[in-house]
Amino acid sequence: MWIGDWKLACVVTLVMCSLHASASAQEVDVVRPPCEPLPDVVRPPCEPLPIASEPTPVENPFAGDLWTRERLTGNWLGARSQLLDCGVNFDFFATQFYQGIAAGGREQEFAYGGKLDYLFNLDGGKLGLWDGLFVDFHAETRYGKSVNEIDGLITPSNIAMNFPEADRDITAITGVKITQLLAPNFAIYFGKINTLDEYPVRFNQHLGGRPGLLGFQNTSLVFNPIVARTIPYSAVGVGTAILREGEPLFTFTVFDPEERATKGLENLFTRGAVLMPDLLLRVKPLGLPGEINLGGTYSNARYRSFDPAAYLNVPLGLIRDERFSPLETGSWSVYANFYQSLWAASDDDTDNWGVFGQFGLSDGNPNPIRFVANGGFAGRSMIPHRQLDTFGIGYFYLGLSDNFKALASPFLPQRDEYGVEVFYNFALTPWCRFTGDLQIARPSTAEYDTAIITGLRLEMLF
């Protein structure tokens, strides 16, 4: 088991040392009184500075009995909500998968595996460090087996089990992102960025899940694969963001092209750089919430069509040297994603269901995917008294490039890949969700028959 680079650990250590120094200043200099123990149901935030008026009390999200609270471990005798009020939040997700190839694909087999996700967030202003500082930390553990290597798909049928590294029991730090507000509507950020966490258009993110753990599982319906050639899963990056009402409106990020999920920070940008502008518009036609996401990528690094990629499972039979897959300098892609609700609850518009789409176009060489056209219907349950349930049905189509097909033809002929996925996520409690999932897909490898992939997923939020 391997944990990320020591330099990342130093970043976390420096942040924690700052917290310790802040606590010591409270004891010695008496600049700021410590947070008082708070009631279990309602808590005002900590008050580092005098405020003009008392905040409106809000319901404690961690309070309640075992069947109604949002996290299994509850409020930790009041400490959890007090830490949150003081700018410290910790989440731990445990997700288990039992998934198999019932027919078709490369092999017919069932596999059990799981993921542990450790998420840690700091608000520097509430901590008494300085206003506008935010630190987001993500470590994850992968264990067991998955069907990603036997489904025959170029976009894995279980995106979560492909990271930090496919088919290996491993723990790694995949994200340490530091953000600093320079103005109310402008921020800069840098660090080791988990690009799946940053994916802007996702369904029902307000329920606490992350992509691949709550809704769809197939990579094509979780993440737009048109950018897979140029965007790593875990990448060192720096960027700027224009905000609207505290949410990103436009971001521009410069990424190192090297995949670093299980690597450190050595040799940064030696291969080149990836430029990624991204625009996210939050719209409300007829009062119904929606999102429109437009952007693209350009890299000046050198790639081959057969090169492995974090979000793609290039068949092992095609991973060959430059004699069979020449190096190309530069690669580009453009994309458009959207989600538009067709119905939303009058008292909470996050309780909604609607339609989504993901589209993309690329150079086709060295990107093995020339175009993407995905879409479907998803949202919260329409069953009365089952508001926490989620459901979805989606269709994906990957048009592989003519160049990739021609290069692959002598070794392992390839074709366009398409399929459908349907899932229903049953909330046993707010902190425990059980999902049934079915995928029917035609693999990119021509010799494999249509794969029927069934699976169960259990996610627990601690």
GROMACS .gro file of C-alpha atoms in nm:
model
  462
    1MET     CA    1   0.000   0.000   0.000
    2TRP     CA    2   0.140   0.336  -0.107
    3ILE     CA    3   0.054   0.684   0.011
    4GLY     CA    4   0.119   0.998  -0.199
    5ASP     CA    5   0.438   1.199  -0.222
    6TRP     CA    6   0.608   1.333   0.092
    7LYS     CA    7   0.574   1.687  -0.041
    8LEU     CA    8   0.196   1.656  -0.031
    9ALA     CA    9   0.223   1.530   0.323
   10CYS     CA   10   0.428   1.843   0.401
   11VAL     CA   11   0.146   2.064   0.271
   12VAL     CA   12  -0.102   1.894   0.503
   13THR     CA   13   0.147   1.910   0.791
   14LEU     CA   14   0.196   2.286   0.743
   15VAL     CA   15  -0.179   2.341   0.748
   16MET     CA   16  -0.218   2.140   1.067
   17CYS     CA   17   0.077   2.326   1.227
   18SER     CA   18  -0.098   2.653   1.145
   19LEU     CA   19  -0.406   2.524   1.322
   20HIS     CA   20  -0.199   2.431   1.628
   21ALA     CA   21  -0.035   2.774   1.632
   22SER     CA   22  -0.376   2.939   1.608
   23ALA     CA   23  -0.501   2.734   1.901
   24SER     CA   24  -0.193   2.830   2.107
   25ALA     CA   25  -0.253   3.198   2.032
   26GLN     CA   26  -0.604   3.164   2.166
   27GLU     CA   27  -0.473   3.026   2.495
   28VAL     CA   28  -0.186   3.272   2.546
   29ASP     CA   29  -0.286   3.600   2.384
   30VAL     CA   30  -0.659   3.568   2.447
   31VAL     CA   31  -0.724   3.729   2.109
   32ARG     CA   32  -1.027   3.516   2.040
   33PRO     CA   33  -1.239   3.307   2.279
   34PRO     CA   34  -1.261   2.938   2.195
   35CYS     CA   35  -1.584   2.797   2.050
   36GLU     CA   36  -1.827   2.722   2.330
   37PRO     CA   37  -1.998   2.382   2.356
   38LEU     CA   38  -2.316   2.411   2.154
   39PRO     CA   39  -2.661   2.254   2.176
   40ASP     CA   40  -2.712   1.936   1.971
   41VAL     CA   41  -2.981   2.073   1.741
   42VAL     CA   42  -2.902   2.439   1.666
   43ARG     CA   43  -2.562   2.612   1.657
   44PRO     CA   44  -2.460   2.961   1.558
   45PRO     CA   45  -2.118   2.978   1.389
   46CYS     CA   46  -1.801   3.061   1.582
   47GLU     CA   47  -1.748   3.438   1.611
   48PRO     CA   48  -1.387   3.529   1.536
   49LEU     CA   49  -1.490   3.894   1.501
   50PRO     CA   50  -1.787   4.094   1.633
   51ILE     CA   51  -2.089   4.074   1.406
   52ALA     CA   52  -2.371   4.319   1.359
   53SER     CA   53  -2.654   4.077   1.421
   54GLU     CA   54  -2.709   3.717   1.526
   55PRO     CA   55  -2.726   3.465   1.237
   56THR     CA   56  -3.047   3.280   1.169
   57PRO     CA   57  -3.029   2.941   1.345
   58VAL     CA   58  -3.006   2.643   1.110
   59GLU     CA   59  -3.081   2.278   1.169
   60ASN     CA   60  -2.779   2.071   1.264
   61PRO     CA   61  -2.718   1.828   0.972
   62PHE     CA   62  -2.551   1.574   1.200
   63ALA     CA   63  -2.824   1.563   1.466
   64GLY     CA   64  -3.100   1.306   1.489
   65ASP     CA   65  -3.135   0.938   1.563
   66LEU     CA   66  -2.970   0.653   1.375
   67TRP     CA   67  -3.240   0.646   1.107
   68THR     CA   68  -3.265   1.018   1.029
   69ARG     CA   69  -2.918   1.172   1.062
   70GLU     CA   70  -2.703   1.229   0.754
   71ARG     CA   71  -2.392   1.046   0.879
   72LEU     CA   72  -2.372   0.711   1.055
   73THR     CA   73  -2.146   0.834   1.336
   74GLY     CA   74  -2.364   1.137   1.405
   75ASN     CA   75  -2.242   1.449   1.578
   76TRP     CA   76  -1.957   1.305   1.789
   77LEU     CA   77  -2.110   1.437   2.113
   78GLY     CA   78  -2.140   1.784   1.959
   79ALA     CA   79  -1.780   1.803   1.837
   80ARG     CA   80  -1.855   1.751   1.468
   81SER     CA   81  -2.086   2.047   1.418
   82GLN     CA   82  -1.862   2.261   1.639
   83LEU     CA   83  -1.565   2.176   1.415
   84LEU     CA   84  -1.774   2.256   1.108
   85ASP     CA   85  -1.869   2.594   1.253
   86CYS     CA   86  -1.498   2.655   1.311
   87GLY     CA   87  -1.408   2.569   0.950
   88VAL     CA   88  -1.307   2.202   0.973
   89ASN     CA   89  -1.503   1.928   0.796
   90PHE     CA   90  -1.419   1.560   0.758
   91ASP     CA   91  -1.611   1.300   0.559
   92PHE     CA   92  -1.548   0.929   0.519
   93PHE     CA   93  -1.730   0.726   0.250
   94ALA     CA   94  -1.711   0.346   0.224
   95THR     CA   95  -1.848   0.192  -0.096
   96GLN     CA   96  -1.867  -0.176  -0.188
   97PHE     CA   97  -1.932  -0.323  -0.533
   98TYR     CA   98  -2.041  -0.668  -0.648
   99GLN     CA   99  -2.048  -0.659  -1.025
  100GLY     CA  100  -2.019  -0.915  -1.303
  101ILE     CA  101  -2.033  -0.991  -1.673
  102ALA     CA  102  -2.343  -1.206  -1.721
  103ALA     CA  103  -2.286  -1.244  -2.096
  104GLY     CA  104  -2.049  -1.119  -2.365
  105GLY     CA  105  -1.743  -0.910  -2.293
  106ARG     CA  106  -1.399  -1.068  -2.267
  107GLU     CA  107  -1.486  -1.305  -1.982
  108GLN     CA  108  -1.795  -1.397  -1.781
  109GLU     CA  109  -1.710  -1.350  -1.415
  110PHE     CA  110  -1.831  -1.167  -1.103
  111ALA     CA  111  -1.602  -0.962  -0.881
  112TYR     CA  112  -1.615  -0.795  -0.538
  113GLY     CA  113  -1.423  -0.481  -0.446
  114GLY     CA  114  -1.454  -0.147  -0.280
  115LYS     CA  115  -1.343   0.210  -0.225
  116LEU     CA  116  -1.274   0.420   0.083
  117ASP     CA  117  -1.277   0.797   0.033
  118TYR     CA  118  -1.135   1.035   0.293
  119LEU     CA  119  -1.236   1.399   0.236
  120PHE     CA  120  -1.102   1.684   0.452
  121ASN     CA  121  -1.189   2.054   0.405
  122LEU     CA  122  -1.055   2.362   0.584
  123ASP     CA  123  -1.191   2.718   0.583
  124GLY     CA  124  -0.904   2.949   0.677
  125GLY     CA  125  -1.129   3.242   0.767
  126LYS     CA  126  -1.332   3.048   1.023
  127LEU     CA  127  -1.013   2.896   1.161
  128GLY     CA  128  -0.866   3.240   1.228
  129LEU     CA  129  -0.586   3.201   0.972
  130TRP     CA  130  -0.693   3.445   0.701
  131ASP     CA  131  -1.010   3.506   0.505
  132GLY     CA  132  -1.065   3.345   0.169
  133LEU     CA  133  -0.833   3.047   0.223
  134PHE     CA  134  -0.974   2.701   0.150
  135VAL     CA  135  -0.796   2.364   0.149
  136ASP     CA  136  -0.955   2.049   0.002
  137PHE     CA  137  -0.786   1.716   0.068
  138HIS     CA  138  -0.883   1.380  -0.086
  139ALA     CA  139  -0.722   1.043  -0.018
  140GLU     CA  140  -0.868   0.714  -0.130
  141THR     CA  141  -0.821   0.342  -0.089
  142ARG     CA  142  -0.906   0.085  -0.355
  143TYR     CA  143  -0.925  -0.285  -0.274
  144GLY     CA  144  -1.050  -0.609  -0.426
  145LYS     CA  145  -1.138  -0.689  -0.787
  146SER     CA  146  -1.343  -0.519  -1.058
  147VAL     CA  147  -1.479  -0.614  -1.399
  148ASN     CA  148  -1.308  -0.325  -1.575
  149GLU     CA  149  -1.041  -0.550  -1.724
  150ILE     CA  150  -1.288  -0.810  -1.857
  151ASP     CA  151  -1.585  -0.604  -1.976
  152GLY     CA  152  -1.409  -0.527  -2.306
  153LEU     CA  153  -1.505  -0.159  -2.291
  154ILE     CA  154  -1.263   0.123  -2.368
  155THR     CA  155  -1.451   0.334  -2.110
  156PRO     CA  156  -1.461   0.123  -1.790
  157SER     CA  157  -1.800   0.008  -1.665
  158ASN     CA  158  -1.705   0.099  -1.306
  159ILE     CA  159  -1.522   0.433  -1.298
  160ALA     CA  160  -1.475   0.437  -0.920
  161MET     CA  161  -1.284   0.107  -0.919
  162ASN     CA  162  -1.038   0.233  -1.180
  163PHE     CA  163  -0.872   0.471  -0.929
  164PRO     CA  164  -0.626   0.543  -0.777
  165GLU     CA  165  -0.491   0.253  -0.984
  166ALA     CA  166  -0.679  -0.026  -1.159
  167ASP     CA  167  -0.663  -0.383  -1.021
  168ARG     CA  168  -0.436  -0.303  -0.728
  169ASP     CA  169  -0.496  -0.271  -0.354
  170ILE     CA  170  -0.363   0.076  -0.288
  171THR     CA  171  -0.408   0.395  -0.088
  172ALA     CA  172  -0.304   0.728  -0.236
  173ILE     CA  173  -0.349   1.102  -0.194
  174THR     CA  174  -0.522   1.208  -0.515
  175GLY     CA  175  -0.611   1.566  -0.429
  176VAL     CA  176  -0.467   1.855  -0.227
  177LYS     CA  177  -0.621   2.174  -0.365
  178ILE     CA  178  -0.551   2.515  -0.211
  179THR     CA  179  -0.780   2.804  -0.307
  180GLN     CA  180  -0.740   3.172  -0.216
  181LEU     CA  181  -1.003   3.436  -0.278
  182LEU     CA  182  -0.845   3.760  -0.396
  183ALA     CA  183  -1.180   3.937  -0.438
  184PRO     CA  184  -1.541   3.838  -0.373
  185ASN     CA  185  -1.571   3.713  -0.733
  186PHE     CA  186  -1.214   3.609  -0.813
  187ALA     CA  187  -0.994   3.327  -0.684
  188ILE     CA  188  -0.671   3.145  -0.762
  189TYR     CA  189  -0.605   2.779  -0.688
  190PHE     CA  190  -0.321   2.530  -0.716
  191GLY     CA  191  -0.213   2.187  -0.598
  192LYS     CA  192  -0.266   1.825  -0.686
  193ILE     CA  193  -0.615   1.834  -0.835
  194ASN     CA  194  -0.854   1.540  -0.851
  195THR     CA  195  -1.023   1.614  -1.185
  196LEU     CA  196  -1.318   1.380  -1.121
  197ASP     CA  197  -1.399   1.576  -0.803
  198GLU     CA  198  -1.386   1.894  -1.011
  199TYR     CA  199  -1.618   1.768  -1.287
  200PRO     CA  200  -1.882   2.043  -1.289
  201VAL     CA  201  -2.196   1.869  -1.420
  202ARG     CA  202  -2.299   1.582  -1.196
  203PHE     CA  203  -2.636   1.460  -1.079
  204ASN     CA  204  -2.765   1.491  -0.723
  205GLN     CA  205  -2.430   1.600  -0.581
  206HIS     CA  206  -2.625   1.765  -0.298
  207LEU     CA  207  -2.688   1.418  -0.153
  208GLY     CA  208  -2.325   1.388  -0.047
  209GLY     CA  209  -2.198   1.133  -0.297
  210ARG     CA  210  -1.917   1.180  -0.545
  211PRO     CA  211  -1.916   1.075  -0.913
  212GLY     CA  212  -1.938   0.699  -0.959
  213LEU     CA  213  -2.051   0.633  -0.602
  214LEU     CA  214  -2.408   0.762  -0.610
  215GLY     CA  215  -2.544   0.753  -0.966
  216PHE     CA  216  -2.418   0.607  -1.292
  217GLN     CA  217  -2.110   0.384  -1.287
  218ASN     CA  218  -2.004   0.368  -1.652
  219THR     CA  219  -1.725   0.616  -1.724
  220SER     CA  220  -1.905   0.757  -2.030
  221LEU     CA  221  -2.205   0.862  -1.818
  222VAL     CA  222  -2.002   0.999  -1.525
  223PHE     CA  223  -1.724   1.193  -1.700
  224ASN     CA  224  -1.701   1.322  -2.057
  225PRO     CA  225  -1.439   1.088  -2.210
  226ILE     CA  226  -1.355   1.326  -2.495
  227VAL     CA  227  -1.096   1.489  -2.265
  228ALA     CA  228  -0.945   1.158  -2.152
  229ARG     CA  229  -0.639   1.183  -2.375
  230THR     CA  230  -0.522   1.515  -2.229
  231ILE     CA  231  -0.667   1.529  -1.873
  232PRO     CA  232  -0.521   1.302  -1.602
  233TYR     CA  233  -0.731   1.179  -1.310
  234SER     CA  234  -0.494   1.335  -1.057
  235ALA     CA  235  -0.284   1.622  -1.193
  236VAL     CA  236  -0.074   1.907  -1.065
  237GLY     CA  237  -0.241   2.228  -1.175
  238VAL     CA  238  -0.278   2.601  -1.120
  239GLY     CA  239  -0.566   2.820  -1.225
  240THR     CA  240  -0.796   3.113  -1.177
  241ALA     CA  241  -1.172   3.128  -1.128
  242ILE     CA  242  -1.436   3.394  -1.179
  243LEU     CA  243  -1.720   3.338  -0.933
  244ARG     CA  244  -2.087   3.420  -0.933
  245GLU     CA  245  -2.271   3.398  -0.600
  246GLY     CA  246  -1.981   3.198  -0.461
  247GLU     CA  247  -1.987   2.935  -0.737
  248PRO     CA  248  -1.742   2.903  -1.030
  249LEU     CA  249  -1.859   3.073  -1.348
  250PHE     CA  250  -1.539   3.053  -1.554
  251THR     CA  251  -1.215   2.874  -1.474
  252PHE     CA  252  -0.886   2.855  -1.659
  253THR     CA  253  -0.649   2.580  -1.548
  254VAL     CA  254  -0.298   2.484  -1.655
  255PHE     CA  255  -0.232   2.115  -1.585
  256ASP     CA  256   0.084   1.909  -1.590
  257PRO     CA  257   0.001   1.627  -1.839
  258GLU     CA  258   0.148   1.353  -1.620
  259GLU     CA  259  -0.088   1.121  -1.431
  260ARG     CA  260   0.006   1.150  -1.060
  261ALA     CA  261  -0.256   0.951  -0.869
  262THR     CA  262   0.022   0.733  -0.729
  263LYS     CA  263   0.317   0.960  -0.806
  264GLY     CA  264   0.479   1.257  -0.640
  265LEU     CA  265   0.571   1.604  -0.764
  266GLU     CA  266   0.895   1.532  -0.942
  267ASN     CA  267   0.969   1.667  -1.294
  268LEU     CA  268   0.673   1.902  -1.311
  269PHE     CA  269   0.571   2.020  -1.661
  270THR     CA  270   0.870   1.852  -1.827
  271ARG     CA  271   0.637   1.693  -2.085
  272GLY     CA  272   0.456   2.020  -2.156
  273ALA     CA  273   0.129   2.167  -2.034
  274VAL     CA  274  -0.247   2.125  -2.078
  275LEU     CA  275  -0.467   2.436  -2.103
  276MET     CA  276  -0.831   2.400  -2.001
  277PRO     CA  277  -1.086   2.685  -2.012
  278ASP     CA  278  -1.427   2.594  -1.866
  279LEU     CA  279  -1.753   2.790  -1.852
  280LEU     CA  280  -2.041   2.682  -1.626
  281LEU     CA  281  -2.373   2.863  -1.660
  282ARG     CA  282  -2.644   2.801  -1.404
  283VAL     CA  283  -2.978   2.872  -1.566
  284LYS     CA  284  -3.344   2.858  -1.463
  285PRO     CA  285  -3.572   2.843  -1.765
  286LEU     CA  286  -3.934   2.856  -1.647
  287GLY     CA  287  -3.799   2.856  -1.292
  288LEU     CA  288  -3.645   2.508  -1.325
  289PRO     CA  289  -3.273   2.471  -1.238
  290GLY     CA  290  -3.024   2.369  -1.504
  291GLU     CA  291  -2.655   2.382  -1.596
  292ILE     CA  292  -2.471   2.438  -1.922
  293ASN     CA  293  -2.101   2.354  -1.930
  294LEU     CA  294  -1.877   2.451  -2.225
  295GLY     CA  295  -1.503   2.413  -2.255
  296GLY     CA  296  -1.206   2.249  -2.416
  297THR     CA  297  -0.851   2.128  -2.373
  298TYR     CA  298  -0.525   2.182  -2.558
  299SER     CA  299  -0.198   2.007  -2.477
  300ASN     CA  300   0.144   2.055  -2.632
  301ALA     CA  301   0.270   1.723  -2.491
  302ARG     CA  302   0.352   1.425  -2.713
  303TYR     CA  303   0.113   1.128  -2.723
  304ARG     CA  304   0.044   0.810  -2.916
  305SER     CA  305  -0.302   0.677  -3.002
  306PHE     CA  306  -0.223   0.357  -2.809
  307ASP     CA  307  -0.099   0.534  -2.495
  308PRO     CA  308  -0.284   0.433  -2.176
  309ALA     CA  309  -0.504   0.702  -2.019
  310ALA     CA  310  -0.655   0.732  -1.672
  311TYR     CA  311  -1.017   0.746  -1.791
  312LEU     CA  312  -0.972   0.490  -2.073
  313ASN     CA  313  -0.894   0.120  -2.080
  314VAL     CA  314  -0.692   0.094  -2.399
  315PRO     CA  315  -0.683  -0.284  -2.472
  316LEU     CA  316  -0.357  -0.444  -2.360
  317GLY     CA  317  -0.315  -0.595  -2.704
  318LEU     CA  318  -0.274  -0.245  -2.847
  319ILE     CA  319  -0.012  -0.106  -2.609
  320ARG     CA  320   0.282  -0.112  -2.849
  321ASP     CA  321   0.585   0.100  -2.925
  322GLU     CA  322   0.632   0.390  -3.167
  323ARG     CA  323   0.673   0.162  -3.468
  324PHE     CA  324   0.302   0.081  -3.454
  325SER     CA  325   0.162   0.398  -3.297
  326PRO     CA  326   0.365   0.708  -3.390
  327LEU     CA  327   0.416   0.994  -3.149
  328GLU     CA  328   0.214   1.306  -3.222
  329THR     CA  329   0.279   1.653  -3.078
  330GLY     CA  330  -0.028   1.821  -2.933
  331SER     CA  331  -0.389   1.722  -2.884
  332TRP     CA  332  -0.715   1.916  -2.851
  333SER     CA  333  -1.079   1.858  -2.760
  334VAL     CA  334  -1.397   2.062  -2.712
  335TYR     CA  335  -1.705   1.965  -2.513
  336ALA     CA  336  -2.056   2.068  -2.416
  337ASN     CA  337  -2.239   1.919  -2.117
  338PHE     CA  338  -2.578   2.010  -1.974
  339TYR     CA  339  -2.840   1.914  -1.719
  340GLN     CA  340  -3.191   2.058  -1.724
  341SER     CA  341  -3.457   1.966  -1.471
  342LEU     CA  342  -3.808   1.910  -1.599
  343TRP     CA  343  -3.961   1.908  -1.253
  344ALA     CA  344  -3.848   2.050  -0.918
  345ALA     CA  345  -4.009   2.054  -0.575
  346SER     CA  346  -4.154   2.394  -0.485
  347ASP     CA  347  -3.982   2.403  -0.144
  348ASP     CA  348  -3.641   2.264  -0.254
  349ASP     CA  349  -3.529   2.282  -0.617
  350THR     CA  350  -3.245   2.037  -0.551
  351ASP     CA  351  -3.524   1.779  -0.532
  352ASN     CA  352  -3.567   1.743  -0.909
  353TRP     CA  353  -3.543   1.519  -1.212
  354GLY     CA  354  -3.459   1.601  -1.570
  355VAL     CA  355  -3.250   1.536  -1.882
  356PHE     CA  356  -2.874   1.552  -1.939
  357GLY     CA  357  -2.630   1.536  -2.226
  358GLN     CA  358  -2.253   1.514  -2.286
  359PHE     CA  359  -2.105   1.588  -2.627
  360GLY     CA  360  -1.750   1.627  -2.753
  361LEU     CA  361  -1.520   1.645  -3.053
  362SER     CA  362  -1.143   1.592  -3.072
  363ASP     CA  363  -0.852   1.580  -3.316
  364GLY     CA  364  -0.892   1.202  -3.352
  365ASN     CA  365  -0.513   1.158  -3.354
  366PRO     CA  366  -0.363   1.102  -3.100
  367ASN     CA  367  -0.701   1.100  -2.923
  368PRO     CA  368  -0.856   0.757  -2.993
  369ILE     CA  369  -1.206   0.905  -2.950
  370ARG     CA  370  -1.321   1.132  -3.232
  371PHE     CA  371  -1.663   1.225  -3.092
  372VAL     CA  372  -1.893   1.161  -2.794
  373ALA     CA  373  -2.274   1.175  -2.781
  374ASN     CA  374  -2.430   1.075  -2.448
  375GLY     CA  375  -2.764   1.156  -2.289
  376GLY     CA  376  -3.035   1.040  -2.056
  377PHE     CA  377  -3.285   1.103  -1.781
  378ALA     CA  378  -3.195   1.117  -1.410
  379GLY     CA  379  -3.285   1.268  -1.077
  380ARG     CA  380  -3.447   1.208  -0.743
  381SER     CA  381  -3.716   0.948  -0.701
  382MET     CA  382  -4.072   1.023  -0.806
  383ILE     CA  383  -4.202   0.767  -0.555
  384PRO     CA  384  -4.390   0.935  -0.266
  385HIS     CA  385  -4.194   0.951   0.061
  386ARG     CA  386  -3.874   0.832  -0.116
  387GLN     CA  387  -3.715   1.174  -0.175
  388LEU     CA  388  -3.359   1.051  -0.109
  389ASP     CA  389  -3.375   0.776  -0.369
  390THR     CA  390  -3.211   0.849  -0.705
  391PHE     CA  391  -3.254   0.691  -1.045
  392GLY     CA  392  -3.120   0.723  -1.396
  393ILE     CA  393  -3.122   0.582  -1.746
  394GLY     CA  394  -2.853   0.687  -1.992
  395TYR     CA  395  -2.725   0.610  -2.340
  396PHE     CA  396  -2.366   0.663  -2.453
  397TYR     CA  397  -2.198   0.654  -2.794
  398LEU     CA  398  -1.823   0.683  -2.850
  399GLY     CA  399  -1.714   0.732  -3.207
  400LEU     CA  400  -1.358   0.601  -3.224
  401SER     CA  401  -1.130   0.780  -3.470
  402ASP     CA  402  -1.051   0.635  -3.811
  403ASN     CA  403  -0.680   0.667  -3.728
  404PHE     CA  404  -0.717   0.457  -3.412
  405LYS     CA  405  -0.920   0.191  -3.596
  406ALA     CA  406  -0.664   0.173  -3.878
  407LEU     CA  407  -0.368   0.139  -3.639
  408ALA     CA  408  -0.550  -0.126  -3.433
  409SER     CA  409  -0.674  -0.331  -3.727
  410PRO     CA  410  -0.370  -0.563  -3.765
  411PHE     CA  411  -0.363  -0.647  -3.393
  412LEU     CA  412  -0.704  -0.613  -3.230
  413PRO     CA  413  -0.971  -0.455  -3.456
  414GLN     CA  414  -1.169  -0.173  -3.293
  415ARG     CA  415  -1.514  -0.022  -3.359
  416ASP     CA  416  -1.743   0.243  -3.213
  417GLU     CA  417  -1.862   0.168  -2.860
  418TYR     CA  418  -2.215   0.230  -2.736
  419GLY     CA  419  -2.452   0.114  -2.467
  420VAL     CA  420  -2.717   0.189  -2.210
  421GLU     CA  421  -2.711   0.196  -1.829
  422VAL     CA  422  -2.999   0.205  -1.583
  423PHE     CA  423  -2.975   0.227  -1.204
  424TYR     CA  424  -3.195   0.278  -0.901
  425ASN     CA  425  -3.037   0.400  -0.577
  426PHE     CA  426  -3.245   0.306  -0.272
  427ALA     CA  427  -3.174   0.514   0.039
  428LEU     CA  428  -3.200   0.272   0.331
  429THR     CA  429  -3.116   0.569   0.556
  430PRO     CA  430  -2.970   0.912   0.472
  431TRP     CA  431  -2.623   0.762   0.533
  432CYS     CA  432  -2.669   0.420   0.368
  433ARG     CA  433  -2.763   0.372   0.001
  434PHE     CA  434  -2.811   0.050  -0.192
  435THR     CA  435  -2.798   0.053  -0.572
  436GLY     CA  436  -2.896  -0.194  -0.841
  437ASP     CA  437  -2.724  -0.132  -1.176
  438LEU     CA  438  -2.757  -0.281  -1.526
  439GLN     CA  439  -2.544  -0.202  -1.830
  440ILE     CA  440  -2.576  -0.340  -2.182
  441ALA     CA  441  -2.290  -0.230  -2.404
  442ARG     CA  442  -2.119  -0.319  -2.731
  443PRO     CA  443  -1.743  -0.319  -2.657
  444SER     CA  444  -1.494  -0.135  -2.874
  445THR     CA  445  -1.301  -0.457  -2.940
  446ALA     CA  446  -1.473  -0.616  -3.239
  447GLU     CA  447  -1.418  -0.978  -3.131
  448TYR     CA  448  -1.618  -0.935  -2.809
  449ASP     CA  449  -1.994  -0.984  -2.802
  450THR     CA  450  -2.233  -0.735  -2.642
  451ALA     CA  451  -2.169  -0.729  -2.268
  452ILE     CA  452  -2.449  -0.757  -2.013
  453ILE     CA  453  -2.311  -0.616  -1.687
  454THR     CA  454  -2.509  -0.642  -1.365
  455GLY     CA  455  -2.407  -0.502  -1.031
  456LEU     CA  456  -2.490  -0.407  -0.675
  457ARG     CA  457  -2.342  -0.116  -0.481
  458LEU     CA  458  -2.362  -0.025  -0.112
  459GLU     CA  459  -2.241   0.317   0.001
  460MET     CA  460  -2.213   0.424   0.365
  461LEU     CA  461  -2.138   0.778   0.480
  462PHE     CA  462  -1.966   0.794   0.817
   0.00000   0.00000   0.00000
